Coordinates of C-alpha atoms and ligand atoms in Angstrom, one line a residue:
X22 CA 0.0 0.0 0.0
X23 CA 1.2 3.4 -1.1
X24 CA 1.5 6.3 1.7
X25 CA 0.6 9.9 0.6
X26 CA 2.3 11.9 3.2
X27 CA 0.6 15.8 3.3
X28 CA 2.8 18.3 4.8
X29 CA 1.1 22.1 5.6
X30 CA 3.5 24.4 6.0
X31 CA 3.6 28.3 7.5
X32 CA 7.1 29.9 8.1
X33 CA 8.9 27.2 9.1
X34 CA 12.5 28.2 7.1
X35 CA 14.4 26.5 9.8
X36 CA 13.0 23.0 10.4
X37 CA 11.3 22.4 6.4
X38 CA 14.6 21.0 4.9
X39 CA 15.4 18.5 7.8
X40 CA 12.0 17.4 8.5
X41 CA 12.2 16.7 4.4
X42 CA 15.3 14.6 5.2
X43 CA 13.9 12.6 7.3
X44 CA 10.5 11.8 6.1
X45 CA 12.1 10.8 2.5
X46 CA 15.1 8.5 4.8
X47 CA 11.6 6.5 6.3
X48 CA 11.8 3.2 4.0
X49 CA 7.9 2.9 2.8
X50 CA 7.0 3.6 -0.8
X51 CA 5.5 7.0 -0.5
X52 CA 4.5 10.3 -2.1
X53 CA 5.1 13.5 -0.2
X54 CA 2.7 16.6 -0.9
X55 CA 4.1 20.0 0.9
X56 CA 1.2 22.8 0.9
X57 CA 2.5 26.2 1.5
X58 CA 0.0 28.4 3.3
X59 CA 1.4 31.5 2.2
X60 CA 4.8 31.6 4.0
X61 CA 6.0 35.2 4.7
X62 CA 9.4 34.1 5.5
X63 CA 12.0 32.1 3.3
X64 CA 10.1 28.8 2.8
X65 CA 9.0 29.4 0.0
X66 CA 12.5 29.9 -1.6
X67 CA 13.3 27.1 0.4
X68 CA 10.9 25.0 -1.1
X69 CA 11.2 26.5 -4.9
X70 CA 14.6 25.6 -5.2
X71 CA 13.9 21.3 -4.0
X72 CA 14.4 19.5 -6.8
X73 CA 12.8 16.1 -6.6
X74 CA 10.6 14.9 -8.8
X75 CA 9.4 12.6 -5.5
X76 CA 7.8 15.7 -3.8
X77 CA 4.7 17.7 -5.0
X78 CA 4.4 21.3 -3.7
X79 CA 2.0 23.5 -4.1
X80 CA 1.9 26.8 -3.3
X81 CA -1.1 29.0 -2.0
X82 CA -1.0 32.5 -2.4
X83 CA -2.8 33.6 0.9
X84 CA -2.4 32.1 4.9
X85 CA -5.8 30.4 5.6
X86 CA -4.5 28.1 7.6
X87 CA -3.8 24.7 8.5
X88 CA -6.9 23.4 7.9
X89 CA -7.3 24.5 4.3
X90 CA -3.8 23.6 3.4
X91 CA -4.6 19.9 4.3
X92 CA -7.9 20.0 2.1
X93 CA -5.3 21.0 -0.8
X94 CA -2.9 18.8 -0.3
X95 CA -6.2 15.8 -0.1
X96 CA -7.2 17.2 -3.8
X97 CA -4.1 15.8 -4.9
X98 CA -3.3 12.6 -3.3
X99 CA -2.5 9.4 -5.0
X100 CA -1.9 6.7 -2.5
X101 CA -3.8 4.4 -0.7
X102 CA -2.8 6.0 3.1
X103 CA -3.0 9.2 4.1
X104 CA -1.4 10.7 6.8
X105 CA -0.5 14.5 7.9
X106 CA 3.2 15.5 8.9
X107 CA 4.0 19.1 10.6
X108 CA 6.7 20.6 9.1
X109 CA 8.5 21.8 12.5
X110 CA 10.2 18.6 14.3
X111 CA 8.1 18.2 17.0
X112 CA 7.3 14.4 15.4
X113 CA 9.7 11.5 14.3
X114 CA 7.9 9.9 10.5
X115 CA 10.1 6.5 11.6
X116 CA 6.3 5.9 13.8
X117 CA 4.8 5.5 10.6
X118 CA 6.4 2.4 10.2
X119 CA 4.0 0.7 13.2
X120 CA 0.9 2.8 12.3
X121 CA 1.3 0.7 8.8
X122 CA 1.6 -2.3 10.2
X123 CA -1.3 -2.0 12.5
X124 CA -3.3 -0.6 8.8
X125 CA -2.6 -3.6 7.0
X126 CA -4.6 -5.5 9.2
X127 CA -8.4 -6.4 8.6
X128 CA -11.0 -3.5 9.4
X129 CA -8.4 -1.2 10.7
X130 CA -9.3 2.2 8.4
X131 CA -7.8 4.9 10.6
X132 CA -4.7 5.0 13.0
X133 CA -3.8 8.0 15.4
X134 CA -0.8 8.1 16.6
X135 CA -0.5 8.8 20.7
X136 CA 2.0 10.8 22.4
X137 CA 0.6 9.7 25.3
X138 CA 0.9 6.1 25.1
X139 CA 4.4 7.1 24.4
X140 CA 7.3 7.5 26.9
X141 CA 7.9 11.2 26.1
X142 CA 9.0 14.7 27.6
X143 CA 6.2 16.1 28.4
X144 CA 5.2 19.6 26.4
X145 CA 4.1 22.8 28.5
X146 CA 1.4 22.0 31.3
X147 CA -1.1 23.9 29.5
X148 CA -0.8 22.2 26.0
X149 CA -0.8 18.6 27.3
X150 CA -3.7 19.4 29.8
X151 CA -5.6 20.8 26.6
X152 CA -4.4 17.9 25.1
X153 CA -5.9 15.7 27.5
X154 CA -9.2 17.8 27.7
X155 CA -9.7 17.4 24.4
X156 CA -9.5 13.7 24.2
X157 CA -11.8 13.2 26.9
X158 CA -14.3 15.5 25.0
X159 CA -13.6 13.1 22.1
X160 CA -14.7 10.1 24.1
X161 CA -17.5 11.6 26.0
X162 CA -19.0 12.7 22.8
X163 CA -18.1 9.9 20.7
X164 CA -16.9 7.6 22.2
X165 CA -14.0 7.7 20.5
X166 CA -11.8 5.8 23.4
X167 CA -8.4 7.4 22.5
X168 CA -5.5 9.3 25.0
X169 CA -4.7 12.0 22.4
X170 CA -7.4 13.4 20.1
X171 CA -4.9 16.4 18.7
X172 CA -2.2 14.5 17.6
X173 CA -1.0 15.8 14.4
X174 CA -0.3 11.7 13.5
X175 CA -3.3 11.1 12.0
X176 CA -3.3 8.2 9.4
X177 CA -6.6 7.2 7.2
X178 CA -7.4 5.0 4.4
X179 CA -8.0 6.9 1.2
X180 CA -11.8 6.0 1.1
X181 CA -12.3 7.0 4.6
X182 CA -11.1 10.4 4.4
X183 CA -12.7 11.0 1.2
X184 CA -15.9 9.9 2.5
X185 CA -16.0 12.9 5.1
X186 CA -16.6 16.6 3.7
X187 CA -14.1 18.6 5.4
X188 CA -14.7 21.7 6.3
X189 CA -12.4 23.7 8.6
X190 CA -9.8 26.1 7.5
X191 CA -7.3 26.1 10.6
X192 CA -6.2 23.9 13.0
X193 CA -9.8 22.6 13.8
X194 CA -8.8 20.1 11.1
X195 CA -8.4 17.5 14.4
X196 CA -11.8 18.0 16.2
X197 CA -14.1 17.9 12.8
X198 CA -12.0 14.9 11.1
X199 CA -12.5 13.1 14.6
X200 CA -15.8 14.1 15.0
X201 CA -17.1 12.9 11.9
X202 CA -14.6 9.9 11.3
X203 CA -16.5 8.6 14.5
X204 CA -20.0 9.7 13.1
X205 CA -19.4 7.5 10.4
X206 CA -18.3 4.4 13.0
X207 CA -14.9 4.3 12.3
X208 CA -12.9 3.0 15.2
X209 CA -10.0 5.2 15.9
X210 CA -6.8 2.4 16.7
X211 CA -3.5 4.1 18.2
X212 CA -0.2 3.2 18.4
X213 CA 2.3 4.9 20.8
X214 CA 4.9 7.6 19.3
X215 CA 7.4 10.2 20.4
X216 CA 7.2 13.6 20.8
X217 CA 9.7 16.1 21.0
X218 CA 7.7 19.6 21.8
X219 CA 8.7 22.8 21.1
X220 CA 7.4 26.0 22.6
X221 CA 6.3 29.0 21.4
X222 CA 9.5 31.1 20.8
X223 CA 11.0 27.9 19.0
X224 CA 8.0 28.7 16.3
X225 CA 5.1 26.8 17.6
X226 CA 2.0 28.2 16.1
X227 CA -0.9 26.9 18.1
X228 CA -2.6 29.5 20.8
X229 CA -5.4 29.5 24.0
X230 CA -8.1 30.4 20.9
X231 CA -7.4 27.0 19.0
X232 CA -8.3 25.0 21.7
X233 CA -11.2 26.9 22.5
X234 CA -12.1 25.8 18.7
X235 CA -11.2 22.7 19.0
X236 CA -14.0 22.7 21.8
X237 CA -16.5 24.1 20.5
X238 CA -15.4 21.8 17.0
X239 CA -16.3 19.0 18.7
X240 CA -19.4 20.0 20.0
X241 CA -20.6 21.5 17.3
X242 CA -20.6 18.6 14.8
X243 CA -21.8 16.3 17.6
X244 CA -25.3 18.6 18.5
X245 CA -25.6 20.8 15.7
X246 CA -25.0 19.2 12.4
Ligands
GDP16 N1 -0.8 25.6 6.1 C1 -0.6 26.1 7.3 N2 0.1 25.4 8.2 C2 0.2 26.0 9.4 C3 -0.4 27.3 9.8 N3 -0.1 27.5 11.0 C4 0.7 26.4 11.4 N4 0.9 25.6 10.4 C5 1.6 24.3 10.3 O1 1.0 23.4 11.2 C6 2.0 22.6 11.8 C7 1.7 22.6 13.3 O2 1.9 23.9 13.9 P1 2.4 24.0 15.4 O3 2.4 25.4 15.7 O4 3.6 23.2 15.6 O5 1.2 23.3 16.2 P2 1.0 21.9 16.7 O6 -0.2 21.4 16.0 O7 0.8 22.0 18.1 O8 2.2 21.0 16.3 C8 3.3 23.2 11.4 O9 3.8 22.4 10.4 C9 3.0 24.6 10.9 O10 3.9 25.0 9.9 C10 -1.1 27.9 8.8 O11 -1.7 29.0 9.0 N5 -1.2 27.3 7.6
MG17 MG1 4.0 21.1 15.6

């Protein structure tokens, strides 16, 4: 099975070029999609000057967002697995390896991967609590039984993500995919990962607001739509 790896990126001119590295170095037949969001600093140099006939980039003209960079980058995709990669370093793509291997079995359609399964340094207080808040949301409301609903490792079959019509433009890409992923009765399996945080002066993007989205994300496609 062939992975489509989506990678949204917004001003990330120090980290784009090694998390590259590494994702091509992970030994899976893949394809690699990078979706620009309108970087204001030198990614997108950066990324005009890659040469690889591997990697697809497309470029957006204006920031909208993680969220509709994903939806982009899902226009385009050609493999049979899907999965989303930041383009900071705060994940290692060698955990793709296990997610596979738990997708090639029977029935499983979509695999998160779960930093909190995982031995791992813990991020700031504030973003693993909201981290944990929103994962027990997840399960209240859907019974989604999983330890970390935000992950950014989130890997579906082709069908399955194309059978959900996506709406979001930012980061509530995580609460509306979950939220209707388990409307449609897709069990959500996980495998543990590692996780290396960064904070916000090391260019991390997320803020109080998202997760306030997210919230209200997960509420709002479970009551009122
Ligand atoms: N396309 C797009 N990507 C973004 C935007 N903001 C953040 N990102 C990307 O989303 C990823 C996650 O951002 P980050 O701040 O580390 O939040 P995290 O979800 O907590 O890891 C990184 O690869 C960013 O470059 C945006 O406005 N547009
Ligand atoms: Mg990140």
């Amino acid at each position: 099975m062939k992975l489509s790896v989506i990678i949204p990126v917004f001003n990330e001119e120090n980290t784009i070029l090694e998390i590259l590295e590494k994702v091509k170095k992970v030994p899976i037949e893949k394809e690699i999609i990078i979706v620009d969001d309108g970087s204001t600093d030198r990614t997108r140099e950066i990324l005009k000057n890659i040469k690889d006939e591997r990697i697809k980039i497309i470029f957006k003209e204006k920031n909208q967002g993680k969220g509709s960079a994903i939806r982009e980058g899902l226009k385009v995709v050609k493999g049979d697995i899907i999965v989303i990669q930041d383009a900071d370093l705060e994940y290692n793509p060698n955990d793709w390896i296990k997610m596979i291997e738990l997708m090639e079995k029977e029935n499983v359609e979509v695999v998160y991967g779960s930093r909190v399964l995982g031995k791992n340094k813990k991020s700031s207080f504030l973003f693993y609590l909201g981290g944990r808040i929103l994962s027990l949301i997840a399960n209240i409301l859907y019974n989604a039984k999983i330890t970390d609903e935000p992950t950014c490792y989130k890997m579906f079959k082709k069908q399955v993500i194309n059978s959900i019509n996506l709406k979001c433009k930012g980061f509530e890409f995580c609460p509306e995919v979950t939220a209707k992923i388990r409307k449609k009765g897709f069990i959500i399996y996980e495998v543990p990962i590692s996780y290396n945080p960064r904070n916000i002066k090391e260019g991390k993007k997320i803020r109080l607001k998202d997760f306030f989205i997210a919230v209200w994300t997960l509420i709002k496609y479970r009551f009122f739509d």
